[in-house]
């Protein structure tokens, strides 16, 4: 018997201990992920699959929330769990290999190979148990392929740099906070995050075709990048790089959206319904959308986004003199940095740096910080319009940009500590990212192309 065991071990190869058998089979995982695909919570999906909640949570965490898309049934070419149970019963009755093969309508070599490959070798005798054999078969059938990012160092370096590259000033100095140490959880709640380039996997995937047009080896899909980040065992990208994603979440989970409050200072004459029709089709540049990104201690940063080119400008709103020293009084001066007069002056100072052709209108949120919009229009000749209550989609370009900016300016942090230079560096980072809506041009390239066309048109008219 020892010689027989030695022959089987040599045939199967020297494999490390795979641990204890699994507590659930392929069909259980199929039922679990089918329930997850229908939007069921993990606890309810565990009940549907017939496994415990800890096991279900472990499956979801190890997969990174990514559905492995398991086939409901295995091919008839392979032995099923039911057939393995029949083999185990027949062996217990002392039947031979050929008799078992006739009963199962299988080849004798298939039965013989099954008994040698998947028999238990942890006992003195070579015992064949259906559960152990099924476990061995499922473990052996995985055959994971090496990820493309793991085999291509150049491609992996490109992807990692676009995800986690530092935000730098014009002199090359890295800016922003260090950020917390990765602990396997989502982005820090109401805390600093490290400033990174933060390209999305889709931006990286499509920009590769621009930067390496003639190199077919520098190609990868955005889904492959997501799975390299989320799914355990891929080993191509470091797990902590999920913190560099814009959402910052470690698993694929839905998130809620905040509600907005309307203010009564908006008059019917400046409602978005009165905005010219040319603004809607984005054909004419110069129409902007704006809002504030709010932080702790009444700190804020103003955001402006051009609707056609998605070019972003950030407005530095420092504290007024006396903030934190002078006691707050009702109807007193606004010292936080974004009072009506302060906001009007800062917005006017930013907008007047643009060419006249790019100063057509501004569509703002309903915040009271722009309650001096009439004076702003008189001073700059720029029309101001306000969105309807609880209608953030009417300023979708700006809302999307504010979501991008939360990667650098998270909720629950003091935004007044950042200087104008640091804020300008963040705006430059956004303006040099490729955008899908611009056919993978950057906003800076799109704006520069528009300005060049304006110059050529002006020269032609002069001639």
Tab-separated table of C-alpha atoms in Angstrom:
chain	number	residue	atom	x	y	z
A	1	UNK	CA	0.000	0.000	0.000
A	2	UNK	CA	2.862	2.399	0.721
A	3	UNK	CA	4.278	1.720	-2.725
A	4	UNK	CA	0.842	2.391	-4.183
A	5	UNK	CA	0.626	5.720	-2.320
A	6	UNK	CA	4.092	6.664	-3.540
A	7	UNK	CA	3.085	5.916	-7.143
A	8	UNK	CA	-0.027	8.078	-6.816
A	9	UNK	CA	1.936	10.947	-5.284
A	10	UNK	CA	4.492	10.795	-8.101
A	11	UNK	CA	1.657	10.749	-10.649
A	12	UNK	CA	-0.148	13.723	-9.097
A	13	UNK	CA	3.018	15.682	-8.447
A	14	UNK	CA	4.242	17.302	-5.282
A	15	UNK	CA	1.533	19.840	-4.409
A	16	UNK	CA	1.420	22.027	-1.286
A	17	UNK	CA	-1.299	21.490	1.248
A	18	UNK	CA	-4.451	23.166	-0.130
A	19	UNK	CA	-6.023	23.538	3.315
A	20	UNK	CA	-9.343	22.197	4.423
A	21	UNK	CA	-12.133	21.427	1.918
A	22	UNK	CA	-14.519	24.186	0.967
A	23	UNK	CA	-17.859	24.533	2.750
A	24	UNK	CA	-19.827	25.181	-0.440
A	25	UNK	CA	-19.739	24.084	-4.056
A	26	UNK	CA	-19.845	25.829	-7.397
A	27	UNK	CA	-23.644	25.741	-7.553
A	28	UNK	CA	-23.782	27.614	-4.230
A	29	UNK	CA	-21.528	30.370	-5.571
A	30	UNK	CA	-23.625	30.575	-8.727
A	31	UNK	CA	-26.796	31.123	-6.675
A	32	UNK	CA	-25.017	33.689	-4.491
A	33	UNK	CA	-23.753	35.849	-7.379
A	34	UNK	CA	-27.070	35.558	-9.216
A	35	UNK	CA	-28.775	37.055	-6.160
A	36	UNK	CA	-26.116	39.800	-5.935
A	37	UNK	CA	-26.718	40.646	-9.613
A	38	UNK	CA	-30.405	41.241	-8.784
A	39	UNK	CA	-29.451	43.839	-6.159
A	40	UNK	CA	-29.980	41.636	-3.107
A	41	UNK	CA	-27.983	42.438	0.020
A	42	UNK	CA	-25.142	40.117	0.965
A	43	UNK	CA	-26.987	38.637	3.944
A	44	UNK	CA	-30.035	37.809	1.805
A	45	UNK	CA	-27.810	36.416	-0.965
A	46	UNK	CA	-26.194	34.129	1.631
A	47	UNK	CA	-29.627	32.803	2.582
A	48	UNK	CA	-30.438	32.273	-1.097
A	49	UNK	CA	-27.207	30.303	-1.603
A	50	UNK	CA	-27.626	28.309	1.607
A	51	UNK	CA	-24.368	29.456	3.225
A	52	UNK	CA	-23.576	31.478	6.317
A	53	UNK	CA	-23.206	35.261	6.241
A	54	UNK	CA	-19.457	35.221	7.053
A	55	UNK	CA	-18.834	32.926	4.092
A	56	UNK	CA	-20.886	35.170	1.799
A	57	UNK	CA	-19.089	38.304	2.974
A	58	UNK	CA	-15.759	36.543	2.412
A	59	UNK	CA	-16.766	35.633	-1.158
A	60	UNK	CA	-17.800	39.207	-1.865
A	61	UNK	CA	-14.643	40.687	-0.335
A	62	UNK	CA	-12.233	38.301	-2.058
A	63	UNK	CA	-13.885	39.044	-5.405
A	64	UNK	CA	-13.749	42.788	-4.768
A	65	UNK	CA	-17.460	43.022	-5.463
A	66	UNK	CA	-16.796	41.886	-9.044
A	67	UNK	CA	-19.130	39.138	-10.271
A	68	UNK	CA	-16.946	36.231	-11.486
A	69	UNK	CA	-19.710	35.241	-13.957
A	70	UNK	CA	-19.601	31.527	-13.145
A	71	UNK	CA	-21.294	29.205	-15.593
A	72	UNK	CA	-24.388	27.617	-13.967
A	73	UNK	CA	-23.416	24.102	-15.074
A	74	UNK	CA	-20.175	22.401	-15.992
A	75	UNK	CA	-19.647	20.717	-19.331
A	76	UNK	CA	-20.765	17.089	-19.643
A	77	UNK	CA	-17.190	16.308	-20.582
A	78	UNK	CA	-16.252	16.474	-16.884
A	79	UNK	CA	-17.493	14.374	-14.013
A	80	UNK	CA	-20.206	15.971	-11.909
A	81	UNK	CA	-20.568	15.788	-8.128
A	82	UNK	CA	-23.411	13.293	-8.537
A	83	UNK	CA	-21.210	11.004	-10.636
A	84	UNK	CA	-18.453	11.215	-8.042
A	85	UNK	CA	-20.933	10.121	-5.384
A	86	UNK	CA	-21.816	7.120	-7.568
A	87	UNK	CA	-18.125	6.272	-7.909
A	88	UNK	CA	-17.630	6.472	-4.128
A	89	UNK	CA	-20.608	4.170	-3.474
A	90	UNK	CA	-19.454	1.691	-6.107
A	91	UNK	CA	-15.949	1.599	-4.675
A	92	UNK	CA	-17.381	0.976	-1.207
A	93	UNK	CA	-19.254	-2.022	-2.681
A	94	UNK	CA	-15.987	-3.366	-4.094
A	95	UNK	CA	-16.843	-2.905	-7.775
A	96	UNK	CA	-14.059	-2.657	-10.331
A	97	UNK	CA	-13.168	0.235	-12.594
A	98	UNK	CA	-14.793	-1.213	-15.734
A	99	UNK	CA	-18.038	-2.013	-13.956
A	100	UNK	CA	-18.243	1.533	-12.601
A	101	UNK	CA	-17.523	2.887	-16.086
A	102	UNK	CA	-20.382	0.821	-17.564
A	103	UNK	CA	-22.820	2.066	-14.931
A	104	UNK	CA	-21.895	5.714	-15.537
A	105	UNK	CA	-21.489	5.323	-19.295
A	106	UNK	CA	-17.952	6.639	-19.045
A	107	UNK	CA	-14.604	5.460	-20.314
A	108	UNK	CA	-12.706	3.142	-17.936
A	109	UNK	CA	-9.669	5.404	-18.284
A	110	UNK	CA	-11.780	8.331	-17.005
A	111	UNK	CA	-12.720	6.389	-13.859
A	112	UNK	CA	-9.181	5.143	-13.326
A	113	UNK	CA	-7.737	8.624	-13.719
A	114	UNK	CA	-10.345	10.035	-11.341
A	115	UNK	CA	-9.484	7.509	-8.652
A	116	UNK	CA	-5.774	8.273	-8.924
A	117	UNK	CA	-6.055	12.050	-9.145
A	118	UNK	CA	-8.693	12.888	-6.594
A	119	UNK	CA	-8.438	10.152	-3.959
A	120	UNK	CA	-7.615	11.234	-0.444
A	121	UNK	CA	-3.975	10.620	0.499
A	122	UNK	CA	-4.208	11.885	4.074
A	123	UNK	CA	-5.024	8.391	5.349
A	124	UNK	CA	-3.022	5.182	5.176
A	125	UNK	CA	-5.317	3.781	2.518
A	126	UNK	CA	-6.176	5.539	-0.744
A	127	UNK	CA	-9.809	6.326	0.099
A	128	UNK	CA	-12.071	7.937	-2.458
A	129	UNK	CA	-14.618	10.382	-1.045
A	130	UNK	CA	-16.968	12.348	-3.288
A	131	UNK	CA	-16.644	15.614	-1.371
A	132	UNK	CA	-12.837	15.493	-1.288
A	133	UNK	CA	-12.700	14.516	-4.967
A	134	UNK	CA	-15.021	17.383	-5.957
A	135	UNK	CA	-12.894	19.780	-3.935
A	136	UNK	CA	-9.718	18.631	-5.671
A	137	UNK	CA	-11.377	18.887	-9.084
A	138	UNK	CA	-12.662	22.434	-8.521
A	139	UNK	CA	-9.300	23.568	-7.136
A	140	UNK	CA	-7.453	22.107	-10.118
A	141	UNK	CA	-9.927	23.522	-12.667
A	142	UNK	CA	-9.237	27.138	-11.736
A	143	UNK	CA	-6.029	27.391	-13.784
A	144	UNK	CA	-5.662	31.155	-13.368
A	145	UNK	CA	-3.996	32.928	-16.275
A	146	UNK	CA	-1.270	35.438	-15.686
A	147	UNK	CA	-2.668	38.945	-15.966
A	148	UNK	CA	-1.348	41.136	-18.768
A	149	UNK	CA	-0.315	43.791	-16.281
A	150	UNK	CA	1.747	41.198	-14.407
A	151	UNK	CA	3.709	40.183	-17.502
A	152	UNK	CA	4.204	43.640	-19.046
A	153	UNK	CA	6.346	45.821	-16.765
A	154	UNK	CA	6.132	48.845	-19.061
A	155	UNK	CA	2.340	48.746	-19.203
A	156	UNK	CA	2.069	48.203	-15.454
A	157	UNK	CA	4.326	51.187	-14.749
A	158	UNK	CA	2.248	53.396	-17.082
A	159	UNK	CA	-1.008	52.402	-15.386
A	160	UNK	CA	0.370	52.796	-11.864
A	161	UNK	CA	1.842	56.223	-12.649
A	162	UNK	CA	-1.454	57.548	-14.051
A	163	UNK	CA	-3.278	56.236	-11.003
A	164	UNK	CA	-0.901	57.245	-8.214
A	165	UNK	CA	1.415	59.884	-9.711
A	166	UNK	CA	1.893	62.887	-7.448
A	167	UNK	CA	0.390	66.331	-8.078
A	168	UNK	CA	3.300	68.705	-8.585
A	169	UNK	CA	3.823	72.450	-8.769
A	170	UNK	CA	5.427	74.128	-11.764
A	171	UNK	CA	8.857	73.578	-10.187
A	172	UNK	CA	8.299	69.835	-9.758
A	173	UNK	CA	7.631	69.879	-6.016
A	174	UNK	CA	5.034	67.364	-4.843
A	175	UNK	CA	1.985	68.993	-3.272
A	176	UNK	CA	-0.851	67.954	-1.027
A	177	UNK	CA	-1.149	65.937	2.185
A	178	UNK	CA	0.542	62.600	2.737
A	179	UNK	CA	-2.733	60.872	3.504
A	180	UNK	CA	-3.402	57.954	5.862
A	181	UNK	CA	-1.811	54.531	5.571
A	182	UNK	CA	-3.849	52.011	3.579
A	183	UNK	CA	-5.732	49.671	5.922
A	184	UNK	CA	-7.842	47.749	3.443
A	185	UNK	CA	-10.855	50.024	3.812
A	186	UNK	CA	-12.494	52.721	1.736
A	187	UNK	CA	-11.243	56.305	1.497
A	188	UNK	CA	-10.897	58.066	4.876
A	189	UNK	CA	-14.141	59.491	6.193
A	190	UNK	CA	-13.813	63.247	6.640
A	191	UNK	CA	-10.034	63.095	6.384
A	192	UNK	CA	-7.234	63.986	4.000
A	193	UNK	CA	-6.453	61.884	0.963
A	194	UNK	CA	-3.145	61.852	-0.856
A	195	UNK	CA	-3.147	64.036	-3.971
A	196	UNK	CA	-2.518	61.870	-7.028
A	197	UNK	CA	-3.003	62.108	-10.778
A	198	UNK	CA	-6.078	59.916	-10.365
A	199	UNK	CA	-6.815	59.006	-13.990
A	200	UNK	CA	-9.759	56.654	-14.260
A	201	UNK	CA	-9.114	53.182	-15.778
A	202	UNK	CA	-11.209	54.192	-18.797
A	203	UNK	CA	-9.078	57.301	-19.332
A	204	UNK	CA	-5.897	55.221	-19.050
A	205	UNK	CA	-7.184	52.551	-21.433
A	206	UNK	CA	-8.140	55.003	-24.155
A	207	UNK	CA	-5.147	57.294	-23.703
A	208	UNK	CA	-2.841	54.323	-24.390
A	209	UNK	CA	-4.100	54.338	-27.982
A	210	UNK	CA	-3.051	57.974	-28.279
A	211	UNK	CA	0.337	57.751	-26.583
A	212	UNK	CA	1.315	54.374	-28.112
A	213	UNK	CA	-0.512	54.345	-31.420
A	214	UNK	CA	1.957	51.891	-33.033
A	215	UNK	CA	2.590	49.606	-30.066
A	216	UNK	CA	-0.094	46.921	-29.778
A	217	UNK	CA	1.483	45.562	-26.585
A	218	UNK	CA	0.465	48.774	-24.774
A	219	UNK	CA	-3.240	47.982	-24.762
A	220	UNK	CA	-5.510	47.009	-21.892
A	221	UNK	CA	-9.209	47.373	-21.186
A	222	UNK	CA	-10.504	49.461	-18.320
A	223	UNK	CA	-12.256	46.413	-16.854
A	224	UNK	CA	-8.921	44.568	-16.657
A	225	UNK	CA	-7.495	47.481	-14.655
A	226	UNK	CA	-10.486	47.498	-12.311
A	227	UNK	CA	-10.197	43.744	-11.736
A	228	UNK	CA	-6.441	44.029	-11.130
A	229	UNK	CA	-7.281	46.526	-8.358
A	230	UNK	CA	-10.335	44.872	-6.855
A	231	UNK	CA	-9.912	41.104	-7.228
A	232	UNK	CA	-7.551	39.349	-4.831
A	233	UNK	CA	-4.944	37.086	-6.330
A	234	UNK	CA	-4.313	38.993	-9.542
A	235	UNK	CA	-1.094	40.442	-8.150
A	236	UNK	CA	-0.492	42.919	-10.972
A	237	UNK	CA	-1.266	46.173	-9.138
A	238	UNK	CA	-0.952	46.886	-5.450
A	239	UNK	CA	-4.248	46.590	-3.624
A	240	UNK	CA	-3.810	49.981	-1.952
A	241	UNK	CA	-4.031	51.708	-5.354
A	242	UNK	CA	-7.826	51.503	-5.071
A	243	UNK	CA	-7.445	54.545	-2.797
A	244	UNK	CA	-6.243	56.452	-5.889
A	245	UNK	CA	-9.524	55.854	-7.704
A	246	UNK	CA	-11.793	58.846	-7.756
A	247	UNK	CA	-14.462	57.123	-5.664
A	248	UNK	CA	-11.847	55.729	-3.271
A	249	UNK	CA	-13.963	52.664	-2.514
A	250	UNK	CA	-12.325	49.291	-1.965
A	251	UNK	CA	-15.308	47.329	-3.304
A	252	UNK	CA	-17.873	47.923	-6.003
A	253	UNK	CA	-20.807	49.191	-3.974
A	254	UNK	CA	-23.468	51.831	-4.676
A	255	UNK	CA	-23.441	55.178	-2.962
A	256	UNK	CA	-26.132	57.738	-2.142
A	257	UNK	CA	-26.335	61.312	-3.384
A	258	UNK	CA	-26.808	64.373	-1.276
A	259	UNK	CA	-29.772	66.681	-1.603
A	260	UNK	CA	-29.538	70.356	-2.278
A	261	UNK	CA	-31.492	73.171	-0.681
A	262	UNK	CA	-33.011	75.974	-2.709
A	263	UNK	CA	-32.746	79.606	-1.626
A	264	UNK	CA	-35.254	82.386	-2.097
A	265	UNK	CA	-32.917	85.102	-3.424
A	266	UNK	CA	-33.236	83.887	-7.033
A	267	UNK	CA	-35.683	85.909	-9.145
A	268	UNK	CA	-37.587	84.598	-12.180
A	269	UNK	CA	-35.487	86.758	-14.529
A	270	UNK	CA	-32.316	84.786	-13.777
A	271	UNK	CA	-33.759	81.284	-13.785
A	272	UNK	CA	-32.155	78.691	-16.028
A	273	UNK	CA	-35.264	78.670	-18.207
A	274	UNK	CA	-34.299	82.191	-19.341
A	275	UNK	CA	-30.866	81.062	-20.485
A	276	UNK	CA	-30.183	81.347	-24.263
A	277	UNK	CA	-30.751	78.214	-26.333
A	278	UNK	CA	-27.159	78.223	-27.579
A	279	UNK	CA	-25.970	77.162	-24.132
A	280	UNK	CA	-27.704	73.796	-24.292
A	281	UNK	CA	-25.966	72.338	-27.368
A	282	UNK	CA	-22.462	73.329	-26.148
A	283	UNK	CA	-21.575	74.477	-29.656
A	284	UNK	CA	-20.455	77.949	-28.578
A	285	UNK	CA	-17.701	78.068	-25.897
A	286	UNK	CA	-17.766	80.686	-23.192
A	287	UNK	CA	-20.672	79.425	-21.081
A	288	UNK	CA	-19.626	78.357	-17.590
A	289	UNK	CA	-21.107	76.439	-14.665
A	290	UNK	CA	-20.089	77.244	-11.092
A	291	UNK	CA	-20.501	76.220	-7.476
A	292	UNK	CA	-18.638	75.983	-4.181
A	293	UNK	CA	-16.813	73.006	-2.688
A	294	UNK	CA	-17.450	73.314	1.059
A	295	UNK	CA	-15.091	72.165	3.827
A	296	UNK	CA	-14.822	72.313	7.599
A	297	UNK	CA	-14.936	75.569	9.576
A	298	UNK	CA	-16.871	77.354	6.842
A	299	UNK	CA	-14.042	76.991	4.328
A	300	UNK	CA	-14.708	76.805	0.599
A	301	UNK	CA	-13.178	76.791	-2.884
A	302	UNK	CA	-15.015	78.187	-5.908
A	303	UNK	CA	-15.244	76.030	-9.039
A	304	UNK	CA	-15.897	77.104	-12.627
A	305	UNK	CA	-16.194	74.696	-15.569
A	306	UNK	CA	-16.580	75.654	-19.225
A	307	UNK	CA	-19.391	73.603	-20.759
A	308	UNK	CA	-17.831	72.968	-24.183
A	309	UNK	CA	-14.197	72.215	-23.331
A	310	UNK	CA	-14.666	71.166	-19.664
A	311	UNK	CA	-11.846	73.540	-18.757
A	312	UNK	CA	-11.767	74.052	-14.969
A	313	UNK	CA	-10.854	77.174	-12.987
A	314	UNK	CA	-10.651	77.171	-9.197
A	315	UNK	CA	-11.256	80.315	-7.124
A	316	UNK	CA	-9.124	80.806	-4.037
A	317	UNK	CA	-11.299	82.056	-1.157
A	318	UNK	CA	-9.028	82.840	1.826
A	319	UNK	CA	-10.317	83.872	5.245
A	320	UNK	CA	-11.183	87.485	5.838
A	321	UNK	CA	-9.186	89.460	8.410
A	322	UNK	CA	-10.555	88.836	11.884
A	323	UNK	CA	-11.996	85.364	11.293
A	324	UNK	CA	-11.874	83.373	14.514
A	325	UNK	CA	-11.098	86.497	16.525
A	326	UNK	CA	-14.182	88.643	16.049
A	327	UNK	CA	-17.280	87.067	17.562
A	328	UNK	CA	-19.936	86.049	15.065
A	329	UNK	CA	-22.890	88.435	15.029
A	330	UNK	CA	-26.204	88.167	13.262
A	331	UNK	CA	-26.162	90.090	9.953
A	332	UNK	CA	-22.516	90.938	10.652
A	333	UNK	CA	-19.644	90.822	8.183
A	334	UNK	CA	-18.984	87.495	6.431
A	335	UNK	CA	-15.421	86.581	7.376
A	336	UNK	CA	-15.369	82.959	6.199
A	337	UNK	CA	-14.169	83.962	2.731
A	338	UNK	CA	-17.233	83.453	0.571
A	339	UNK	CA	-19.661	86.158	1.578
A	340	UNK	CA	-21.723	87.787	-1.164
A	341	UNK	CA	-19.369	90.729	-1.765
A	342	UNK	CA	-16.196	88.674	-1.373
A	343	UNK	CA	-17.530	86.016	-3.730
A	344	UNK	CA	-18.560	88.604	-6.296
A	345	UNK	CA	-15.131	90.201	-6.318
A	346	UNK	CA	-13.270	86.881	-6.458
A	347	UNK	CA	-15.471	85.594	-9.285
A	348	UNK	CA	-15.091	88.829	-11.241
A	349	UNK	CA	-11.321	88.774	-10.771
A	350	UNK	CA	-11.142	85.230	-12.109
A	351	UNK	CA	-13.489	85.698	-15.057
A	352	UNK	CA	-11.879	88.907	-16.303
A	353	UNK	CA	-8.622	87.033	-16.947
A	354	UNK	CA	-10.357	85.267	-19.859
A	355	UNK	CA	-10.701	86.567	-23.434
A	356	UNK	CA	-13.966	88.322	-24.117
A	357	UNK	CA	-15.191	85.467	-26.342
A	358	UNK	CA	-15.029	83.106	-23.351
A	359	UNK	CA	-17.111	85.311	-21.012
A	360	UNK	CA	-20.687	84.769	-22.135
A	361	UNK	CA	-22.625	83.435	-19.119
A	362	UNK	CA	-22.373	81.664	-15.764
A	363	UNK	CA	-24.901	79.127	-14.476
A	364	UNK	CA	-24.651	78.863	-10.687
A	365	UNK	CA	-26.115	76.770	-7.944
A	366	UNK	CA	-28.795	78.407	-5.780
A	367	UNK	CA	-26.368	79.250	-2.970
A	368	UNK	CA	-26.594	82.652	-1.318
A	369	UNK	CA	-22.886	83.284	-1.881
A	370	UNK	CA	-23.810	84.732	-5.294
A	371	UNK	CA	-26.710	86.855	-4.099
A	372	UNK	CA	-24.795	89.895	-5.465
A	373	UNK	CA	-25.140	88.525	-8.995
A	374	UNK	CA	-26.763	91.718	-10.281
A	375	UNK	CA	-23.724	93.799	-9.326
A	376	UNK	CA	-21.468	91.140	-10.816
A	377	UNK	CA	-23.314	91.342	-14.145
A	378	UNK	CA	-23.072	95.145	-14.195
A	379	UNK	CA	-19.315	95.062	-13.525
A	380	UNK	CA	-18.363	92.248	-15.912
A	381	UNK	CA	-21.210	92.189	-18.471
A	382	UNK	CA	-21.526	88.432	-17.844
A	383	UNK	CA	-25.053	87.073	-17.486
A	384	UNK	CA	-25.781	84.891	-14.444
A	385	UNK	CA	-28.442	82.156	-14.318
A	386	UNK	CA	-29.503	79.856	-11.483
A	387	UNK	CA	-30.598	76.226	-11.624
A	388	UNK	CA	-34.015	75.042	-10.482
A	389	UNK	CA	-34.420	73.738	-6.914
A	390	UNK	CA	-33.173	70.183	-6.343
A	391	UNK	CA	-32.041	69.897	-9.968
A	392	UNK	CA	-28.266	69.299	-9.940
A	393	UNK	CA	-28.428	67.625	-13.364
A	394	UNK	CA	-29.015	71.059	-14.883
A	395	UNK	CA	-25.404	71.786	-13.974
A	396	UNK	CA	-24.118	68.306	-14.651
A	397	UNK	CA	-20.723	69.399	-15.934
A	398	UNK	CA	-19.977	71.286	-12.733
A	399	UNK	CA	-21.395	68.586	-10.467
A	400	UNK	CA	-19.175	66.025	-12.154
A	401	UNK	CA	-16.142	68.274	-11.720
A	402	UNK	CA	-16.929	68.823	-8.043
A	403	UNK	CA	-16.973	65.053	-7.651
A	404	UNK	CA	-13.517	64.884	-9.188
A	405	UNK	CA	-12.277	67.620	-6.887
A	406	UNK	CA	-13.428	65.726	-3.787
A	407	UNK	CA	-10.506	63.393	-4.398
A	408	UNK	CA	-8.201	66.308	-3.523
A	409	UNK	CA	-10.504	68.226	-1.180
A	410	UNK	CA	-12.476	65.582	0.789
A	411	UNK	CA	-15.529	66.415	2.819
A	412	UNK	CA	-14.811	67.183	6.435
A	413	UNK	CA	-11.426	68.847	5.825
A	414	UNK	CA	-10.374	72.476	6.203
A	415	UNK	CA	-9.994	73.913	2.680
A	416	UNK	CA	-8.688	77.293	3.805
A	417	UNK	CA	-5.208	75.870	4.423
A	418	UNK	CA	-4.480	75.456	0.686
A	419	UNK	CA	-2.715	78.306	-1.076
A	420	UNK	CA	-3.573	79.720	-4.473
A	421	UNK	CA	-0.568	77.900	-5.965
A	422	UNK	CA	-1.713	74.540	-4.632
A	423	UNK	CA	-5.259	75.060	-5.862
A	424	UNK	CA	-3.926	76.077	-9.268
A	425	UNK	CA	-1.897	72.845	-9.393
A	426	UNK	CA	-5.056	70.786	-8.805
A	427	UNK	CA	-6.879	72.673	-11.571
A	428	UNK	CA	-3.917	72.032	-13.889
A	429	UNK	CA	-4.119	68.321	-13.034
A	430	UNK	CA	-7.779	68.155	-14.074
A	431	UNK	CA	-7.175	70.196	-17.214
A	432	UNK	CA	-4.417	67.844	-18.397
A	433	UNK	CA	-6.437	64.650	-18.001
A	434	UNK	CA	-7.903	63.120	-21.190
A	435	UNK	CA	-11.695	63.169	-21.325
A	436	UNK	CA	-13.937	60.718	-23.110
A	437	UNK	CA	-16.425	63.430	-24.076
A	438	UNK	CA	-13.576	65.327	-25.813
A	439	UNK	CA	-12.533	62.265	-27.819
A	440	UNK	CA	-9.712	61.740	-25.311
A	441	UNK	CA	-8.322	65.224	-25.661
A	442	UNK	CA	-7.501	67.116	-22.489
A	443	UNK	CA	-9.555	70.233	-21.590
A	444	UNK	CA	-6.405	72.334	-21.983
A	445	UNK	CA	-5.868	71.001	-25.507
A	446	UNK	CA	-9.526	71.621	-26.410
A	447	UNK	CA	-9.429	75.200	-25.090
A	448	UNK	CA	-6.129	75.899	-26.864
A	449	UNK	CA	-7.573	74.590	-30.127
A	450	UNK	CA	-10.581	76.885	-29.761
A	451	UNK	CA	-8.419	79.934	-29.024
A	452	UNK	CA	-6.280	79.202	-32.084
A	453	UNK	CA	-9.372	79.024	-34.270
A	454	UNK	CA	-10.513	82.402	-32.876
A	455	UNK	CA	-7.139	83.936	-33.751
A	456	UNK	CA	-7.228	82.565	-37.283
A	457	UNK	CA	-10.766	83.860	-37.757
A	458	UNK	CA	-9.725	87.293	-36.512
A	459	UNK	CA	-6.738	87.444	-38.875
A	460	UNK	CA	-8.873	86.381	-41.834
A	461	UNK	CA	-11.451	89.045	-41.024
A	462	UNK	CA	-8.746	91.739	-40.750
A	463	UNK	CA	-7.289	90.769	-44.107
